[in-house]
Coordinates of C-alpha atoms in Angstrom, one line a residue:
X534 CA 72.0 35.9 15.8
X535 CA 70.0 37.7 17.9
X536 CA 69.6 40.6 15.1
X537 CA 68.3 38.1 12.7
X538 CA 65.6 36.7 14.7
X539 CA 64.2 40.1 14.8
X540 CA 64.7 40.0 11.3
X541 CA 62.8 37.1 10.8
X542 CA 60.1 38.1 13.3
X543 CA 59.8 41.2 11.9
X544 CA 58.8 39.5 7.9
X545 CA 56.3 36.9 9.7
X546 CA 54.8 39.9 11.2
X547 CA 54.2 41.5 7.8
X548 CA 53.7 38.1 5.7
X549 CA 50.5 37.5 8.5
X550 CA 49.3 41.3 8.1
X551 CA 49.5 41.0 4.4
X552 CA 48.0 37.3 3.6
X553 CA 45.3 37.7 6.5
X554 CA 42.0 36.3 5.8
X555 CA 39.0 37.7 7.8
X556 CA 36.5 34.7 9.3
X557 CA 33.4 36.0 10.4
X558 CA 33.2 34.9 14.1
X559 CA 29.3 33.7 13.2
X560 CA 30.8 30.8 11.4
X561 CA 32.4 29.1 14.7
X562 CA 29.0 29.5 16.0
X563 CA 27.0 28.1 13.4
X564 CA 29.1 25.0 13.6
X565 CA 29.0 24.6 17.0
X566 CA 24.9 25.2 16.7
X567 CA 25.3 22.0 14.2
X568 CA 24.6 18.3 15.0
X569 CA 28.4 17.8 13.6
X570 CA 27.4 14.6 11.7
X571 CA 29.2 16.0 9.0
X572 CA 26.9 13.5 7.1
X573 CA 26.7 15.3 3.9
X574 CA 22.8 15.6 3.6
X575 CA 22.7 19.4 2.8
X576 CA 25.0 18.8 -0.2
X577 CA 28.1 20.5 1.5
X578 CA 31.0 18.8 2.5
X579 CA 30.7 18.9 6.5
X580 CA 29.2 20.9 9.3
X581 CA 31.9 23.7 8.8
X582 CA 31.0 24.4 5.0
X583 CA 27.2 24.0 6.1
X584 CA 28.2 27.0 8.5
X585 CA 29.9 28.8 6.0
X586 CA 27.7 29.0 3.5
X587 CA 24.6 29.8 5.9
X588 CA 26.6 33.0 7.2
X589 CA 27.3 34.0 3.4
X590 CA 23.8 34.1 2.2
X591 CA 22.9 30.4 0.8
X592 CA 19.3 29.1 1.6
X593 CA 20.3 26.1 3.3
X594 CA 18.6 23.7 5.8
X595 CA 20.4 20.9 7.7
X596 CA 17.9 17.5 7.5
X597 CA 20.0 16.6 10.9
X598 CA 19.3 19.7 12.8
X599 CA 16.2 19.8 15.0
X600 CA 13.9 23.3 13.9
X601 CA 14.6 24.6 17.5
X602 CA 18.3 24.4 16.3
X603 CA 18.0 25.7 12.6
X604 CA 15.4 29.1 14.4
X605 CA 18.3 29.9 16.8
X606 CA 20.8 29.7 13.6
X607 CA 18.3 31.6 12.0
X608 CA 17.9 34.2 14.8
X609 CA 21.9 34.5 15.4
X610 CA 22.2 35.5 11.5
X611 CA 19.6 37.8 11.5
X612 CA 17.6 35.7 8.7
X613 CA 13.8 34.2 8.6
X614 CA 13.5 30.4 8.4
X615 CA 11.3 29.7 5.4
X616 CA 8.7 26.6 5.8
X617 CA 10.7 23.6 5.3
X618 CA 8.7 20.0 4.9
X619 CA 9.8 17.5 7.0
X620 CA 10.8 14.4 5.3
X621 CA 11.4 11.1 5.6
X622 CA 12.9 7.9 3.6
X623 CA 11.4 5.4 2.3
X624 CA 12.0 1.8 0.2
X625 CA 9.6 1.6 -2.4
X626 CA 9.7 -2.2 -2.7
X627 CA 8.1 -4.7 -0.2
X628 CA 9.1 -8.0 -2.3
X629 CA 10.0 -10.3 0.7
X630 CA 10.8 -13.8 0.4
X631 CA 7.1 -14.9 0.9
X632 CA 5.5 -12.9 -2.2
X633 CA 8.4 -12.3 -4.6
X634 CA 10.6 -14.8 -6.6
X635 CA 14.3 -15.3 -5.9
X636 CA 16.4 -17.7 -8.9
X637 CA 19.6 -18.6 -8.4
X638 CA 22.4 -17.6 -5.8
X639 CA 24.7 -14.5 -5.5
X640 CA 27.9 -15.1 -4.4
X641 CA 29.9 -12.1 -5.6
X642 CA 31.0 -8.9 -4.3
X643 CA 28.6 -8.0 -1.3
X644 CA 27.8 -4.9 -2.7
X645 CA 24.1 -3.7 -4.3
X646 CA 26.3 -1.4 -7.3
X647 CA 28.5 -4.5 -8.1
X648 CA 25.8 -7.1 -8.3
X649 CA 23.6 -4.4 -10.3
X650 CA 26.2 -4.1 -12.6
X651 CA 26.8 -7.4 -13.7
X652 CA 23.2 -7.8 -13.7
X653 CA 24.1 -11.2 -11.1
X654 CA 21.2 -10.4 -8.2
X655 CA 18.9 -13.2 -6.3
X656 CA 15.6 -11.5 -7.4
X657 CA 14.0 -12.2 -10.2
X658 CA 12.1 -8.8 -10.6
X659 CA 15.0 -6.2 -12.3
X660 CA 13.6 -3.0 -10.6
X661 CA 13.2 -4.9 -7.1
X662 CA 15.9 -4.4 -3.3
X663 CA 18.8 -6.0 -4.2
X664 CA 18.9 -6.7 -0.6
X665 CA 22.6 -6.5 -0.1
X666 CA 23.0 -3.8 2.5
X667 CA 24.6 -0.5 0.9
X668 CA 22.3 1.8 1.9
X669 CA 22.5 0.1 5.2
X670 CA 26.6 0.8 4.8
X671 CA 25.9 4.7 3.8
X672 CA 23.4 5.4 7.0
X673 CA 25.3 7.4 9.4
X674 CA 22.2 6.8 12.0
X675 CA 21.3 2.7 12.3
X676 CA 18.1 4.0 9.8
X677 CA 18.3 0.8 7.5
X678 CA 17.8 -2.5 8.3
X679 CA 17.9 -5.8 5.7
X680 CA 14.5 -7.4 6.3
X681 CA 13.8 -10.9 4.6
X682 CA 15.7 -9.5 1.4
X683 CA 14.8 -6.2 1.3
X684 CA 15.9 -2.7 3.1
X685 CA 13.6 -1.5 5.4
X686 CA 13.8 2.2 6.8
X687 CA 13.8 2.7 10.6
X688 CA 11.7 6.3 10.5
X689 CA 12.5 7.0 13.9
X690 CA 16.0 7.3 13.4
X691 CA 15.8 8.6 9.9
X692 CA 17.2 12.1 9.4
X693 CA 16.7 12.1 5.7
X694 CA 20.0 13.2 4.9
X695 CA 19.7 11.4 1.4
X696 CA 22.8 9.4 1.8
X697 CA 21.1 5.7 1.0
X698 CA 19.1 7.7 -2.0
X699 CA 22.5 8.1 -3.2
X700 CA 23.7 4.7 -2.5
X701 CA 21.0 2.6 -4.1
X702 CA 21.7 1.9 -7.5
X703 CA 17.9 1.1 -9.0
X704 CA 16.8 4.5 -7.3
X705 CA 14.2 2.5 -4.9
X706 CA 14.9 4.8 -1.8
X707 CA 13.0 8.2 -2.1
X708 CA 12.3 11.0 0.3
X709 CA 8.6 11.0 1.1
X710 CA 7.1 13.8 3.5
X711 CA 6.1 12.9 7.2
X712 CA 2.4 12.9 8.1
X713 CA -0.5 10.3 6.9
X714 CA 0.7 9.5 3.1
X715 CA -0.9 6.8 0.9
X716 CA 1.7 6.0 -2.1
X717 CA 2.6 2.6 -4.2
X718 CA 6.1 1.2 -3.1
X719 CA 6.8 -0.4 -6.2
X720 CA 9.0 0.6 -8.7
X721 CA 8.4 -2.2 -11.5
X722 CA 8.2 -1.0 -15.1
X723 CA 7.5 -4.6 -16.8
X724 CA 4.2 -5.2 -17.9
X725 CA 1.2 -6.8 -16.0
X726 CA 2.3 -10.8 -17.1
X727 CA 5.9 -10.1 -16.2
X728 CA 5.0 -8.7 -12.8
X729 CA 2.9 -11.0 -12.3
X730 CA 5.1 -14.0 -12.7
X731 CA 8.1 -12.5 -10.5
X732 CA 6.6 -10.7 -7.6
X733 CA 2.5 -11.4 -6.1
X734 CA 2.4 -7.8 -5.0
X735 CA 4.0 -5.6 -7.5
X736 CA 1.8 -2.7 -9.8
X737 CA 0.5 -4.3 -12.9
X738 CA -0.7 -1.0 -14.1
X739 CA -4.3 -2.6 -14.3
X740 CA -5.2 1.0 -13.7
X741 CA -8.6 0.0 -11.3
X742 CA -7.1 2.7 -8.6
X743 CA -6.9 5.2 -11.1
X744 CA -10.2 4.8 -12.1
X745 CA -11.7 4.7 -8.7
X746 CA -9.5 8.2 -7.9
X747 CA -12.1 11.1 -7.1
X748 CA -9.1 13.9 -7.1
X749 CA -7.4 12.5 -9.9
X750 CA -4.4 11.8 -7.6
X751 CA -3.3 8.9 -9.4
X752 CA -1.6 8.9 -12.6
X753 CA 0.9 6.3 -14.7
X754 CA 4.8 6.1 -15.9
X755 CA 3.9 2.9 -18.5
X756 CA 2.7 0.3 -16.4
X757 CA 3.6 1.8 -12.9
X758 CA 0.7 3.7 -10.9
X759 CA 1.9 6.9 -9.0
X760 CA 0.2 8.3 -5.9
X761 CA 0.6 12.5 -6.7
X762 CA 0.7 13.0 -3.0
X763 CA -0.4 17.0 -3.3
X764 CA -3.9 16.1 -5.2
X765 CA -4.6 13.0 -2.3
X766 CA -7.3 13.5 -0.2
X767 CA -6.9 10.0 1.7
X768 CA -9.8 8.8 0.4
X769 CA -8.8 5.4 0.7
X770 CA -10.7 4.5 -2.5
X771 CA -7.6 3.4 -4.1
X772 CA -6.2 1.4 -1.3
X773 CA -9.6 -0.8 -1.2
X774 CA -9.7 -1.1 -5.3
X775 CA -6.4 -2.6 -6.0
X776 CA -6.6 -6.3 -6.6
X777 CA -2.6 -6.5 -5.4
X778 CA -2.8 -5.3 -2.1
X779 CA 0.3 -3.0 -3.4
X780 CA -1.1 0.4 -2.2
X781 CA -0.2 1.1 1.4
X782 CA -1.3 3.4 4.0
X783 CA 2.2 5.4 6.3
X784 CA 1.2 7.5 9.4
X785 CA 5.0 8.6 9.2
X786 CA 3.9 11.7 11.7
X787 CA 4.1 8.6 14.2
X788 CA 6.3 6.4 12.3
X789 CA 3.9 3.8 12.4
X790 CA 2.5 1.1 10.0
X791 CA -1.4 1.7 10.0
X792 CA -3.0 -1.3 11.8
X793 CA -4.0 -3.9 8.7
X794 CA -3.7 -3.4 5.2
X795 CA -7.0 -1.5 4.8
X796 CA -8.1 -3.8 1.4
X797 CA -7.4 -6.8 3.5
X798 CA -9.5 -5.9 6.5
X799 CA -12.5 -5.3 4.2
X800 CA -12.2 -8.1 2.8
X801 CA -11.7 -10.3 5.5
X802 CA -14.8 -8.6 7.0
X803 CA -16.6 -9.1 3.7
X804 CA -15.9 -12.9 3.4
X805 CA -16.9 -13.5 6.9
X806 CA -20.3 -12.0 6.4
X807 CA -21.0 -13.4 3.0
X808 CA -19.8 -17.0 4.5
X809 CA -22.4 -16.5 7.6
X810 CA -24.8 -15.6 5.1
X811 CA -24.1 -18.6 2.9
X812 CA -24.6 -20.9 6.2
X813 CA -27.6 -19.5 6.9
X814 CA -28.7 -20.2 3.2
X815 CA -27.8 -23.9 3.9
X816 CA -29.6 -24.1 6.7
X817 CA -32.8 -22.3 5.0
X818 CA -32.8 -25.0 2.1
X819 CA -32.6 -28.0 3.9
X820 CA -35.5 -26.9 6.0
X821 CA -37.6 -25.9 2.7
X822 CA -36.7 -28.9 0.9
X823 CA -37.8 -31.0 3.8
X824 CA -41.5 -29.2 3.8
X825 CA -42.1 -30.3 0.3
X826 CA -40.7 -29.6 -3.0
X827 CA -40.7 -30.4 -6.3
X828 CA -38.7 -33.7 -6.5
X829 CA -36.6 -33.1 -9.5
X830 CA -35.8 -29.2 -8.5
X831 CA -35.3 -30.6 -4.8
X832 CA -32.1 -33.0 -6.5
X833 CA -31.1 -29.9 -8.2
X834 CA -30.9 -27.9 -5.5
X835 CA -29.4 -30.6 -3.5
X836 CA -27.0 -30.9 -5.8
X837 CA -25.9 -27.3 -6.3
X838 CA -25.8 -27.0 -2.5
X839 CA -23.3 -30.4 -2.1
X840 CA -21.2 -28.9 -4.6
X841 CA -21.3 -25.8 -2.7
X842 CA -20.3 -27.1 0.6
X843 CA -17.7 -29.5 -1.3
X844 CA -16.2 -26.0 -2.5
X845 CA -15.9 -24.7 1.3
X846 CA -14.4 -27.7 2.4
X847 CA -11.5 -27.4 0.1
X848 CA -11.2 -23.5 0.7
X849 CA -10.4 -24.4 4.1
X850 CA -7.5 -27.0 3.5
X851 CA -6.1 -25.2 0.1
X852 CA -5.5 -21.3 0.5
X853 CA -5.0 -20.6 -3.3
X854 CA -8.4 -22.2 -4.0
X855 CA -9.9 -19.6 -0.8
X856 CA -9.0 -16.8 -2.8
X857 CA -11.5 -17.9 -5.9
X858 CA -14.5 -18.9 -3.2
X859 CA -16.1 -15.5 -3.3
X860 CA -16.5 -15.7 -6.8
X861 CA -17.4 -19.9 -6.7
X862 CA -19.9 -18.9 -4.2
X863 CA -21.8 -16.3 -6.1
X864 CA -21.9 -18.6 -9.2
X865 CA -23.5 -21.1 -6.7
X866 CA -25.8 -18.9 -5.1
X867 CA -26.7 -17.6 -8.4
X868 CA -27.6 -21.3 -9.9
X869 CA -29.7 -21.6 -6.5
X870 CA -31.6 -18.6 -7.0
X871 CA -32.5 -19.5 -10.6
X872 CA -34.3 -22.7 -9.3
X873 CA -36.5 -19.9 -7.8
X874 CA -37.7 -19.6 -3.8
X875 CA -38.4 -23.0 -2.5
X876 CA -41.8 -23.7 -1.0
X877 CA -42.3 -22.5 2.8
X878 CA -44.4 -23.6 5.6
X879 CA -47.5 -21.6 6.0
X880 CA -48.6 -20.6 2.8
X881 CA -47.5 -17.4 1.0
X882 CA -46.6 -14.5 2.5
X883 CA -47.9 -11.6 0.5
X884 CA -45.8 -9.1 1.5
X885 CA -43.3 -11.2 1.0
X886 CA -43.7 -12.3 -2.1
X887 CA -44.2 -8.9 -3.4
X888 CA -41.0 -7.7 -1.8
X889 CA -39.3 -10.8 -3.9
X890 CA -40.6 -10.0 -7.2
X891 CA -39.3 -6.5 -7.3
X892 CA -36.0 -7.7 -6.1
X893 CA -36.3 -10.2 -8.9
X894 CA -37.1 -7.6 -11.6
X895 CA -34.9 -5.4 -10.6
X896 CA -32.2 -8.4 -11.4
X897 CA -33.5 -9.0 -14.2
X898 CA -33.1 -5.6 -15.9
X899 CA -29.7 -5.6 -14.0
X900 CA -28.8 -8.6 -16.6
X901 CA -30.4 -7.3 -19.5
X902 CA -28.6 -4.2 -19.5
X903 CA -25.3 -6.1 -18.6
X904 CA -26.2 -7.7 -22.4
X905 CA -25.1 -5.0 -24.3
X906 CA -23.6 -2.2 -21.9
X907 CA -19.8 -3.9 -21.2
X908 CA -18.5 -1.3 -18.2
X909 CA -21.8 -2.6 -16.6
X910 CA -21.0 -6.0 -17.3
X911 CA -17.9 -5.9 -15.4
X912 CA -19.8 -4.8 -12.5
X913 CA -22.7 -7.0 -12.3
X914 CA -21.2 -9.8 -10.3
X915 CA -21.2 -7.8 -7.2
X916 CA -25.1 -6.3 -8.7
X917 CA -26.4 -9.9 -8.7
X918 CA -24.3 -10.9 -5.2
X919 CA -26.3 -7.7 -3.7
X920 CA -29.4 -8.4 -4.9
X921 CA -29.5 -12.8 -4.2
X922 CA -28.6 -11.3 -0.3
X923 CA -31.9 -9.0 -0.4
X924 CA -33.8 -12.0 -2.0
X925 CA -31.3 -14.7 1.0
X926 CA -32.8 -12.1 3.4
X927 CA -36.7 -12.5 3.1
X928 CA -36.8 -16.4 3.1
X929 CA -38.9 -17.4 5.6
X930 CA -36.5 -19.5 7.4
X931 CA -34.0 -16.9 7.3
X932 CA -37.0 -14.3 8.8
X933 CA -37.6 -17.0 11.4
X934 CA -34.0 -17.5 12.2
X935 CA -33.5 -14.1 13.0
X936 CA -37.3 -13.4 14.6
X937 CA -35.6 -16.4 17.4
X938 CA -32.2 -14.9 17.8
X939 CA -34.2 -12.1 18.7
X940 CA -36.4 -13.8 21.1
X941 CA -33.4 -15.5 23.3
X942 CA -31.5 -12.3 23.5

């Protein structure tokens, strides 16, 4: 017996000699240099083929890793880390509840691939979040959330390993780089009308940011605009053109949502102005009218400016009909100034009066050439609104108003 374990030790001995495979020592280090999510984001199977391929030559970099983590690996293998852009994921849908439509009820399989399939999904909009949580499911690190319908990226704990772009079976999650980035999180390809009637934010390729672009960073699949993020200067000219609100603003160097919607704040800062303004007109009228006026333009006026203030009124109690008062306004204020500048207390200012007839010539030729140029025509609504504030601005009353402000202060 005892001669045949000998034996036997004798041909493991050899068989271990002879079928020995050499491991570079580096490759135990690499690993344990590794986060060991084993999460799959550098398109190997784990942390340990991650580490083996790195030691046998392959340009590789681990989205997990921190780049004090991936220098050291570099150092320890002799090799120079190339520049690597730090990226992170992003949704490129923003179809909540409150701006998109949602028919009918799923009830199947809670799965986004499954309900895709069968084409069975809450949304209306075929390109929007199917909102059922795979990608959530995928995410190794708690970086997806399911937000009022729709997956929503945590960026802080986002390693952009690329499992949820994997996941997501309308190819809505991209990998976006870090830093201040202005892109369009839509990915609709329907045409304006469709969009329109399924989703109030989504691209209706209407192509005003495009035109507006001074770098030419913008550019269209079909109907869907495109941010080309290398050509963007962050201009912002885009962001304040489109009429959808659809083209958002990331600081993702601080994963943070810039303050406001940039199109939104102008606005709002825009409307409050050109309401004060409209007041102020009110107030200028009534004193005008009351210092003697033709009768019959007097009713007019009177008229217009009921119908005016009958407009604001119902602004303030119905929000779909405050989004057409800037433009029910200005064909108010327009009507007004036609009826020409109402008599003022005093006599004529000459200065004045001069002042207001090259304002009103200036309009004039503003409208003529509106006639028969039609790209100008498009833009004289906000010409005339311009130049009726300039002409708002040297009424007496309006002079006098301000001269007092500037006597109490």
């Amino acid at each position: 017996m005892g001669g045949l374990g000998l034996l036997l030790s004798v041909a493991l001995l050899a068989a271990a000699k002879r079928f020995y495979v050499y491991e570079d020592p580096r490759i135990a280090q690499v690993e344990t240099m590794l986060p060991g999510a084993n999460c799959g984001g550098c398109g190997k199977a784990g942390c340990k083929s991650f580490a083996e391929a790195l030691v046998g030559g392959e340009e590789l970099n681990c989205p997990v890793a921190s780049s004090a983590a991936m220098q050291a690996i570099a150092e320890l293998l002799g090799k120079e880390l190339g520049p690597v852009e730090a990226v992170v994921a992003h949704v490129m849908c923003e179809g909540l509840r409150s701006s998109a439509t949602f028919s009918g009820l799923y009830e199947g399989i809670t799965d986004c691939r499954a309900a895709h399939l069968v084409g069975q999904v809450d949304r209306a909009c075929s390109y929007g979040c199917v909102g059922l949580g795979t990608c959530v499911k995928s995410c190794a690190f708690d970086a997806i959330e399911i937000y009022n319908n729709v997956a929503r990226i945590i960026p802080e704990n986002c390693v952009a390993c690329g499992k949820c772009v994997e996941a997501c079976p309308r190819e809505l999650i991209v990998l976006i780089p870090k830093g201040r980035q202005v892109f369009i999180p839509c990915k609709s390809m329907d045409s304006g009308k469709t969009t329109t009637r399924v989703c109030e934010i989504g691209c209706i390729g209407c192509a005003k940011c495009f035109k507006v672009c001074p770098s030419e960073a913008i550019d269209f699949n079909g109907n869907l605009a495109r941010v080309i993020t290398e050509k963007c200067t962050q201009c912002y000219e885009c962001v304040v053109a489109c009429p959808r609100d659809i083209i958002k603003v990331r600081d993702l160097a601080e994963f943070m949502v810039t303050e406001g919607d940039l199109k939104k704040s102008f606005d709002t800062v825009g409307q409050a102005l050109w309401t004060a303004r409209a007041e102020q007109q009110a107030k200028e009228k009534a004193a005008q009218a009351a210092a003697g006026e033709d009768p019959e333009i007097a009713a007019k006026r009177a008229k217009l400016q009921k119908s005016l203030d009958d407009a604001r009124a119902r602004a303030a109690e119905d929000p779909v009909y405050a989004q057409k008062l800037p433009k029910i306004e200005a064909g108010f204020l327009k009507k007004l100034e036609e009826l020409g500048p109402p008599p003022a207390e005093g006599g004529v200012d000459e200065e004045l009066a001069a002042k207001r007839a090259k304002i009103e010539k200036a309009l004039a030729e503003a409208r003529d050439k509106a006639a028969f140029d039609t790209e100008y025509a498009k833009k004289l609504p906000k010409i005339e609104a311009g130049f009726m504030k300039k002409l708002a601005a040297l009424d007496p009353a309006s002079r006098a108003a301000e001269h007092s402000v500037e006597e109490a202060e």
